[in-house]
Each structure stands twice: as C-alpha cells, then as structure tokens.
Tab-separated table of C-alpha atoms in Angstrom:
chain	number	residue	atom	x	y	z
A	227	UNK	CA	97.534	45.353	131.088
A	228	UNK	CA	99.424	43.779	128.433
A	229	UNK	CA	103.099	44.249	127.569
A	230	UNK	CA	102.137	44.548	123.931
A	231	UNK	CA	102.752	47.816	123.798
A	232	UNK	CA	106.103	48.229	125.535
A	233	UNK	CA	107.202	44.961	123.444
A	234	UNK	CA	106.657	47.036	120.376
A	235	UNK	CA	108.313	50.283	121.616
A	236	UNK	CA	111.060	48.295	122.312
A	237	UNK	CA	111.161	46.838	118.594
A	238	UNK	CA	110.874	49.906	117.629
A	239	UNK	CA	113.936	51.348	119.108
A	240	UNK	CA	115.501	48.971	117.365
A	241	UNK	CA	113.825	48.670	113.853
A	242	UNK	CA	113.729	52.103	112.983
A	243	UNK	CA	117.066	52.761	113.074
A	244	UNK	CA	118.147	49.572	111.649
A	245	UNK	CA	115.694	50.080	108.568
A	246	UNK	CA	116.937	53.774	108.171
A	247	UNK	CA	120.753	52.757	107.864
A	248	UNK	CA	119.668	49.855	105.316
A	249	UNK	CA	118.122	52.746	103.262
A	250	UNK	CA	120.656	54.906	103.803
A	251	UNK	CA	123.394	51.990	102.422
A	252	UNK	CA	121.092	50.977	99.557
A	253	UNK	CA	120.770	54.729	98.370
A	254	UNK	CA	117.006	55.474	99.845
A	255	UNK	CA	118.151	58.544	100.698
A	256	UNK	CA	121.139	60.356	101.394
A	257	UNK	CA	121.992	63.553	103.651
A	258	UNK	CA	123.405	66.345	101.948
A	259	UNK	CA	125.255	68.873	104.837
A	260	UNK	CA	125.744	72.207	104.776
A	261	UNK	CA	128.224	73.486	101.984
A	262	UNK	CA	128.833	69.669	100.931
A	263	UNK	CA	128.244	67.940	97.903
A	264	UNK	CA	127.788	64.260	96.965
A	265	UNK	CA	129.006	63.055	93.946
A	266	UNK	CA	127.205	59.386	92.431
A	267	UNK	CA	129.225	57.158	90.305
A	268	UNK	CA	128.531	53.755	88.704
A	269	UNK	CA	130.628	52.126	86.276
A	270	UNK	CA	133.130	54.659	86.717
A	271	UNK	CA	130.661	57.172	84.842
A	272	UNK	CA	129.506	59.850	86.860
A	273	UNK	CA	125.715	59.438	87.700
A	274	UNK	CA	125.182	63.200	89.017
A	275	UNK	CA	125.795	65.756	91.713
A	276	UNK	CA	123.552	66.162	94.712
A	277	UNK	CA	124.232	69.572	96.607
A	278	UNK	CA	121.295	70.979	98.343
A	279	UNK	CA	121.999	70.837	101.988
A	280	UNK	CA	119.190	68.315	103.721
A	281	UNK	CA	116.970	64.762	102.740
A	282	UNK	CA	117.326	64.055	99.240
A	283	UNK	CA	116.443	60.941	97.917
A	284	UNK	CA	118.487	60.166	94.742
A	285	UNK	CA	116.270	58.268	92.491
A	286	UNK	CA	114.031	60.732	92.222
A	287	UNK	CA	117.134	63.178	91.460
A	288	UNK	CA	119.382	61.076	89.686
A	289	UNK	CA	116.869	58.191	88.260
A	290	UNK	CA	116.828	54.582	88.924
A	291	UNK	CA	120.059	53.622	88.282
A	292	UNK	CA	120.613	55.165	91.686
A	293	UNK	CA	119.709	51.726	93.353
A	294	UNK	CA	123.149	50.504	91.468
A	295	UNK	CA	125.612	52.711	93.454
A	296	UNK	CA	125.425	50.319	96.720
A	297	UNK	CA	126.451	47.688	94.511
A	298	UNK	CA	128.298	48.823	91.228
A	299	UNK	CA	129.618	52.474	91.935
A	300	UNK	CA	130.850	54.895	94.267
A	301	UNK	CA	129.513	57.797	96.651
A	302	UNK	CA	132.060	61.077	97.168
A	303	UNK	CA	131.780	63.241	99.615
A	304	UNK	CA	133.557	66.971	98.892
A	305	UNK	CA	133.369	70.057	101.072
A	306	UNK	CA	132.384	73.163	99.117
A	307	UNK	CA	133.417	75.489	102.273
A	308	UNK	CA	135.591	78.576	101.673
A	309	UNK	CA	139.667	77.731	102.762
A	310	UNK	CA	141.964	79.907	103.258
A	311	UNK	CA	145.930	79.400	102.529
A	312	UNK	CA	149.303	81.384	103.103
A	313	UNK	CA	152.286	80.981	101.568
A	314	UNK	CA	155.242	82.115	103.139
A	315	UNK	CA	158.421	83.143	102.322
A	316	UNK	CA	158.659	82.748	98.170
A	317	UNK	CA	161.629	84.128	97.036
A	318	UNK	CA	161.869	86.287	94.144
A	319	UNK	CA	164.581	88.544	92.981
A	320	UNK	CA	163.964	92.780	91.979
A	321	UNK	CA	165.203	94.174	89.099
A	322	UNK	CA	168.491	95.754	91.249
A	323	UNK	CA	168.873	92.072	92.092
A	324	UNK	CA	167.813	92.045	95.550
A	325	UNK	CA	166.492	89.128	97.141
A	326	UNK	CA	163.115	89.515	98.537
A	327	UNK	CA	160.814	87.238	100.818
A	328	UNK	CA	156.829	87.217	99.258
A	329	UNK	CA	154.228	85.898	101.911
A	330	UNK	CA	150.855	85.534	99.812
A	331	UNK	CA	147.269	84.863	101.220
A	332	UNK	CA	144.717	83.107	99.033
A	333	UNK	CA	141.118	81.559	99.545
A	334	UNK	CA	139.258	79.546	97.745
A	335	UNK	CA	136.232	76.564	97.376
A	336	UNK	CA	135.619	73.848	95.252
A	337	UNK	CA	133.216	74.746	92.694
A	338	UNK	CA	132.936	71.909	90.208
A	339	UNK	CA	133.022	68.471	92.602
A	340	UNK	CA	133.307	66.377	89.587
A	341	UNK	CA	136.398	68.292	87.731
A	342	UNK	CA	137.633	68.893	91.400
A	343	UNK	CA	137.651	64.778	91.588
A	344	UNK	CA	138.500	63.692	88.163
A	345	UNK	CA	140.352	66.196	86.524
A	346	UNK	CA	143.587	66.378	88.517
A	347	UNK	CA	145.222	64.012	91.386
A	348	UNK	CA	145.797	66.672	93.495
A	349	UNK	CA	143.928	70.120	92.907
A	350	UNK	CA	144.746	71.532	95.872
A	351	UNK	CA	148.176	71.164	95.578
A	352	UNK	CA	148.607	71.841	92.442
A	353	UNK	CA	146.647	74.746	92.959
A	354	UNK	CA	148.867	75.463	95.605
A	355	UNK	CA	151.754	75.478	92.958
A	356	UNK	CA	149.929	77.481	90.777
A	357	UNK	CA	149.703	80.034	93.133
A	358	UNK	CA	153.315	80.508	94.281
A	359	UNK	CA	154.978	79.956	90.649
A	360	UNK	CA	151.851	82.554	88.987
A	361	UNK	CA	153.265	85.239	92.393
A	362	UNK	CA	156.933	84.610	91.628
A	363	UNK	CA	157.048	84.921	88.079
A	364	UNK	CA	154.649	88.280	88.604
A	365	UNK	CA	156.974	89.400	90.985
A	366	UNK	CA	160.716	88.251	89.679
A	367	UNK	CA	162.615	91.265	88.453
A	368	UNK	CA	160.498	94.186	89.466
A	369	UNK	CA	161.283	97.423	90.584
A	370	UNK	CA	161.672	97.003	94.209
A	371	UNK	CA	159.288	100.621	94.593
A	372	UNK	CA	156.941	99.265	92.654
A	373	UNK	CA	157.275	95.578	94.637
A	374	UNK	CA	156.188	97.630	97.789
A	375	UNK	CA	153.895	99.894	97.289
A	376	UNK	CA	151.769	97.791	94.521
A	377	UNK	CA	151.083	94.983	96.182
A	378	UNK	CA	146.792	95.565	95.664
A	379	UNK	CA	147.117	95.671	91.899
A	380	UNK	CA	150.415	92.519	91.795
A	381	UNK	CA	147.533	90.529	93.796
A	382	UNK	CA	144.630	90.734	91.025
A	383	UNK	CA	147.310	90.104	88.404
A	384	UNK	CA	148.603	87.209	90.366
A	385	UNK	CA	144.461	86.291	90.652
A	386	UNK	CA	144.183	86.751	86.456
A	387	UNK	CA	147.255	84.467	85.993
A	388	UNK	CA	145.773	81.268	88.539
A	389	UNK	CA	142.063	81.522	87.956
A	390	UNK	CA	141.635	79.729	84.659
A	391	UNK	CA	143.841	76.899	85.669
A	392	UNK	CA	141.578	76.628	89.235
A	393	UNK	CA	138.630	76.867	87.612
A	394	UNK	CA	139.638	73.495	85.222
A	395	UNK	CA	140.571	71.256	88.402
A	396	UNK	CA	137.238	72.156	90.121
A	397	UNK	CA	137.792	75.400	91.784
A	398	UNK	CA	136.656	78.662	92.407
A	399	UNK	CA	139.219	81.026	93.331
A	400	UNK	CA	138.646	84.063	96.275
A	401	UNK	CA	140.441	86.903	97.336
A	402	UNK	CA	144.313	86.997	96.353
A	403	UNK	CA	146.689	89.153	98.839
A	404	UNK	CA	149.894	89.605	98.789
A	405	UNK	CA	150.290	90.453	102.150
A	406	UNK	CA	154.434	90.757	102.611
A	407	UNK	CA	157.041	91.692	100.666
A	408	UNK	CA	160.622	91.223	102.957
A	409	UNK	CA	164.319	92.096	102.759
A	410	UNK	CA	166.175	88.562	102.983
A	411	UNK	CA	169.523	89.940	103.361
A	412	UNK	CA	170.347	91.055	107.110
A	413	UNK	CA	173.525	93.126	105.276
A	414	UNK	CA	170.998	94.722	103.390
A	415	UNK	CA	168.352	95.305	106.113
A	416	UNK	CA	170.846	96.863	107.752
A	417	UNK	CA	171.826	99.594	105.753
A	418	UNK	CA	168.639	100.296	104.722
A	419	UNK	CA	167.745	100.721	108.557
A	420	UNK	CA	170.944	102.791	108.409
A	421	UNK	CA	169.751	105.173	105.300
A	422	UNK	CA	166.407	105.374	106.555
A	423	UNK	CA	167.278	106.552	110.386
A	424	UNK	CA	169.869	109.086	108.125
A	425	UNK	CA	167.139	110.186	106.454
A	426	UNK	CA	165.416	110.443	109.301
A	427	UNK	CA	167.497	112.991	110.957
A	428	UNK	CA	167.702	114.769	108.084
A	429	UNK	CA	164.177	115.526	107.703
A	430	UNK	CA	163.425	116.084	111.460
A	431	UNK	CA	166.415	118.760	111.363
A	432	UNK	CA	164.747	120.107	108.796
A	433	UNK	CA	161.339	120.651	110.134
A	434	UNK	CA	163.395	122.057	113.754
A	435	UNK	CA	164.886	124.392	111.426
A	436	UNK	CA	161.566	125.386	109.734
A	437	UNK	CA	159.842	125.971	112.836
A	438	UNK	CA	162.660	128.083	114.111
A	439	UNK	CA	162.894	130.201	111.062
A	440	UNK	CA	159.573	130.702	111.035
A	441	UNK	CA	158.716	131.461	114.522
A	442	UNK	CA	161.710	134.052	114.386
A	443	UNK	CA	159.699	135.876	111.522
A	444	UNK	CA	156.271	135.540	113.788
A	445	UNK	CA	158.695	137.155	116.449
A	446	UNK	CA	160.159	139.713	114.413
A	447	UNK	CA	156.806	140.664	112.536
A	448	UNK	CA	155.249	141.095	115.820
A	449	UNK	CA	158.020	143.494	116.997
A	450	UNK	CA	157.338	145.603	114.568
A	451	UNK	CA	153.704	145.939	115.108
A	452	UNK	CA	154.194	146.299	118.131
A	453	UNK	CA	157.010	149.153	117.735
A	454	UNK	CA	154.420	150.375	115.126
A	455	UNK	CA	151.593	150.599	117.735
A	456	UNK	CA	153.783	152.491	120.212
A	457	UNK	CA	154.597	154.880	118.242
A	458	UNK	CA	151.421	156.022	116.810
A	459	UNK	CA	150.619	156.130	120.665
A	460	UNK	CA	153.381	158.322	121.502
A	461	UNK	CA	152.480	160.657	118.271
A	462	UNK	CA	149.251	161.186	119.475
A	463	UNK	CA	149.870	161.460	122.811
A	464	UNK	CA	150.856	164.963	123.289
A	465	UNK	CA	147.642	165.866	121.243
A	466	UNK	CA	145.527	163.056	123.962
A	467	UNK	CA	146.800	165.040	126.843
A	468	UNK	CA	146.544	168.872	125.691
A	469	UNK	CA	142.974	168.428	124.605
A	470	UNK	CA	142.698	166.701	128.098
A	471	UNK	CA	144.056	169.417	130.167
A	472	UNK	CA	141.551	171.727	127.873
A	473	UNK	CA	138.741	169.706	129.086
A	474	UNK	CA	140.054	170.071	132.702
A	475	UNK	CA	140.290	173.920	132.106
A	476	UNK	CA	137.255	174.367	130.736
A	477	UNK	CA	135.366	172.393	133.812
A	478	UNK	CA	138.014	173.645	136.514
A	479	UNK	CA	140.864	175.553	136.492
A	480	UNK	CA	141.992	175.199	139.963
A	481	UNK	CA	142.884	171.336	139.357
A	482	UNK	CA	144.546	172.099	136.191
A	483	UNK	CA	146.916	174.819	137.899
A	484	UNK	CA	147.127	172.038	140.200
A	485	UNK	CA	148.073	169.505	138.494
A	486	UNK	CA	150.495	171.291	136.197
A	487	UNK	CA	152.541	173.007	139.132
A	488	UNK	CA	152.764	169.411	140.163
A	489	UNK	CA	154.144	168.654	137.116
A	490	UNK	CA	156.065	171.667	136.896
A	491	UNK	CA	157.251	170.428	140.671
A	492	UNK	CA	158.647	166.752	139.460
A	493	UNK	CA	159.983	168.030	136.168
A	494	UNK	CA	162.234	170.797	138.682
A	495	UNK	CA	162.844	167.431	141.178
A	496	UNK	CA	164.257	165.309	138.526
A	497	UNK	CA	166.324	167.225	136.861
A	498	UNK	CA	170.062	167.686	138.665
A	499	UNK	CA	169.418	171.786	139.374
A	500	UNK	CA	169.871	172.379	142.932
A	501	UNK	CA	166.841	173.484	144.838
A	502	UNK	CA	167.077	175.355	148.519
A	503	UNK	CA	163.792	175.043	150.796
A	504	UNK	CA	163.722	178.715	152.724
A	505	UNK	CA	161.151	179.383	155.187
A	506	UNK	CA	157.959	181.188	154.331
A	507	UNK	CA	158.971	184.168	157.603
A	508	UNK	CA	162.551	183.736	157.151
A	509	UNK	CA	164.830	186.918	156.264
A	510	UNK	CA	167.653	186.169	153.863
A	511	UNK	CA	170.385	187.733	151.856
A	512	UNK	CA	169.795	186.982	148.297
A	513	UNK	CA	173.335	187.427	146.360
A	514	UNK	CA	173.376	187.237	142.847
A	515	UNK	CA	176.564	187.511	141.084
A	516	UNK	CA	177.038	189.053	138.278
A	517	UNK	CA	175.305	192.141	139.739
C-alpha cells in the first residue's frame, strides 16, 4: 500500500484552507452574514454594497476593480440588525411649570451603510441626540393632562420630528415610545399623593352613600308591595273563607256546625267574659238580677 494517499489528505488539510483565506484576503469571495452588509472602497470612492446574506464573490458584483481593495481600498463591515435604545430621565418643564422626568424608547437599523459610514462621525449618537432634544422640545411647556394621557400621539410626533435627520446619516428609524412621564419634585409627589388619596375618599364615600340610599329605596319600595300584597289578602279574605264554609255546607253540614261552634268556642275563650263549667246532671239556682 502506498502512503500516497494519506500524504495528500494530509496536504490537503492544509492547502485548502490556506488557499481559501488567500482568496478570501485578495477579494475571491467574501461572506456576507445574516442582516450584515459589506461596504467596498478603493481610492476612498465607494466601489459598492454587498448585502445578501451568504458566498458572494465581488467581481462578478462589483467588477474587476474588486481585485484592488486588498491592496488600494478598504472593506466595512456594518450590522443592519434592529437596536433598541432608552433614554431615561429627560427633563422637560409643563406649561404650570412643573418639572417632569421623560423616559423614551426608540429602535432602529441602519438602512443606508454608505451614508451610515460617510455622512456623519457618529450616527448613532447623534441620532441619539436627535432623539432626546426632538422629545424635549415636543414635550417642554405642555399641559401636564395632555403630557399624560397623550403619550401614543407625542411619540409619532416625536417619530415625524427625528426621521428625516436618521434617514440622512444612514438610518431607518422603528417604533418611537414614550414610555414615562414622572413627577421630579418629591414636594410635589407628595401632595399630589395627598389630593389624590383626598379624592379618593371622597369618591368612595360617595359610592357608600349611593348604595345606601339606594338600597333604602329597594327596602322601602319592597315594603310597600309587600304591605300592598297583604292587604289585598286580607280584603279578600273574608270573601275566601265564606265561599269556603259554603262549599263545606253544601258537601256537609255537620263539619261546618262543627267547625264554627269551634270557632264560636275560641272567640268566647279569648275574650275576658267569664265562663262557669256546670255539670250536665247538676241542679243549680240560676239568679239573674235585675229580675
């Protein structure tokens, strides 16, 4: 067997990556990766913009003056992901003069890689800058009602206002929020928290009082439905019973004498006459006077 084979596996190994990074560093091809961009330069004149993720191979793309960026230009590598930023704290001042704290959320992505590069130093701060002097001067001297309960509509006008300036260094600009608006002063906070819990009472005494007053008319409606009821009962009870007893008559007449010397018998026991039990055999002296 001959080591031929394992000779040139072993070459390999080390060829193949040493010709693929002398192709890479002499512009062969380049990698583009995911939400990157690669920006070609040579003679300080931009050559061109490669941004699909993956192999590319920049002569074909760019043409042959591709081969002079090893030697004569410049390769830039810029992130096009989404990033997010949050301002804290900007102070701005409501119409009554009260100072408030602002905390602002923006995100955004570089759109243009060559303006984002050429255009201006530092895009992202000055973006940055943009940002909190385009919220302050939107929200200086405003109503502090309005300051917050409009934050949604304040955050596309701060948007409007920073937009054409991001979109000259490079970028694209996302969702604007401005998520906090803040009471600075602790005096202030204070008697606000004071007013508020006042308030508070106010209204909850309020609603006890409701609820009262209105369950005492439920009550008092009631009642007289119910006094109503009773005494459409007791009218039409006399009529109820006599067409009763008439019923009883009719079918039996001994229970009716029955029952109505029983009533006869409680109606004499209740009331305060005096009533003498005599035997049935017994023979008495009956005196009446008067006689």
């Amino acid at each position: 067997m001959t080591p031929m084979p394992f000779i040139a596996f072993f070459l390999g190994l080390i060829v193949v990556p040493i010709a693929l990074g002398l192709a890479k560093r002499f512009g062969i091809y380049a990698v583009v990766e995911e939400r990157e961009a690669q920006v070609f330069t040579v003679f300080g004149k931009v050559l061109g913009v490669l941004d699909e993720p993956g192999l590319n191979f920049p002569m074909t793309q760019l043409g042959m003056r591709a081969f002079l960026v090893p030697f004569f230009g410049k390769r830039y590598r810029v992130s096009t992901a989404w990033k997010q930023h949050y301002y804290r704290k900007l102070m701005v001042n409501s119409e009554e003069g009260t100072p408030m704290g602002v905390g602002i959320w923006y995100e955004m992505k570089v759109s243009d890689p060559v303006s984002y590069l050429f255009v201006n130093a530092n895009p992202e701060g000055s973006l940055s800058a943009n940002v909190a002097s385009s919220t302050i001067s939107t929200l200086s001297n405003l109503e502090m009602e309005k300051m917050l309960e409009s934050r949604h509509s304040l955050s596309r006008t701060v948007r409007a206002a920073v937009s054409p300036l991001s979109e000259k260094w490079g970028y694209r600009l996302g969702s604007v929020y401005i998520r906090k608006v803040a009471f600075t002063d602790r005096s202030m906070v204070d008697n606000i928290t004071e007013k508020v819990v006042k308030r508070l009472v106010q209204v909850t005494s309020a609603m006890r009082q409701d609820g009262e007053n209105r369950v005492g008319l439920i009550q008092s409606e009631t009642a007289k439905k119910v006094s109503q009821k009773l005494a459409e009962a007791s009218a039409s009870r006399p009529a109820v019973v006599g067409e009763t007893l008439n019923q009883i008559r009719q079918t039996d007449p001994e229970i009716l004498d029955a029952v109505l010397e029983v009533m006869e018998t409680e109606k004499l026991l209740s009331s305060p006459a005096k009533v003498e039990v005599v035997p049935r055999d017994s023979s008495i002296l009956i005196q009446t006077s008067g006689g």
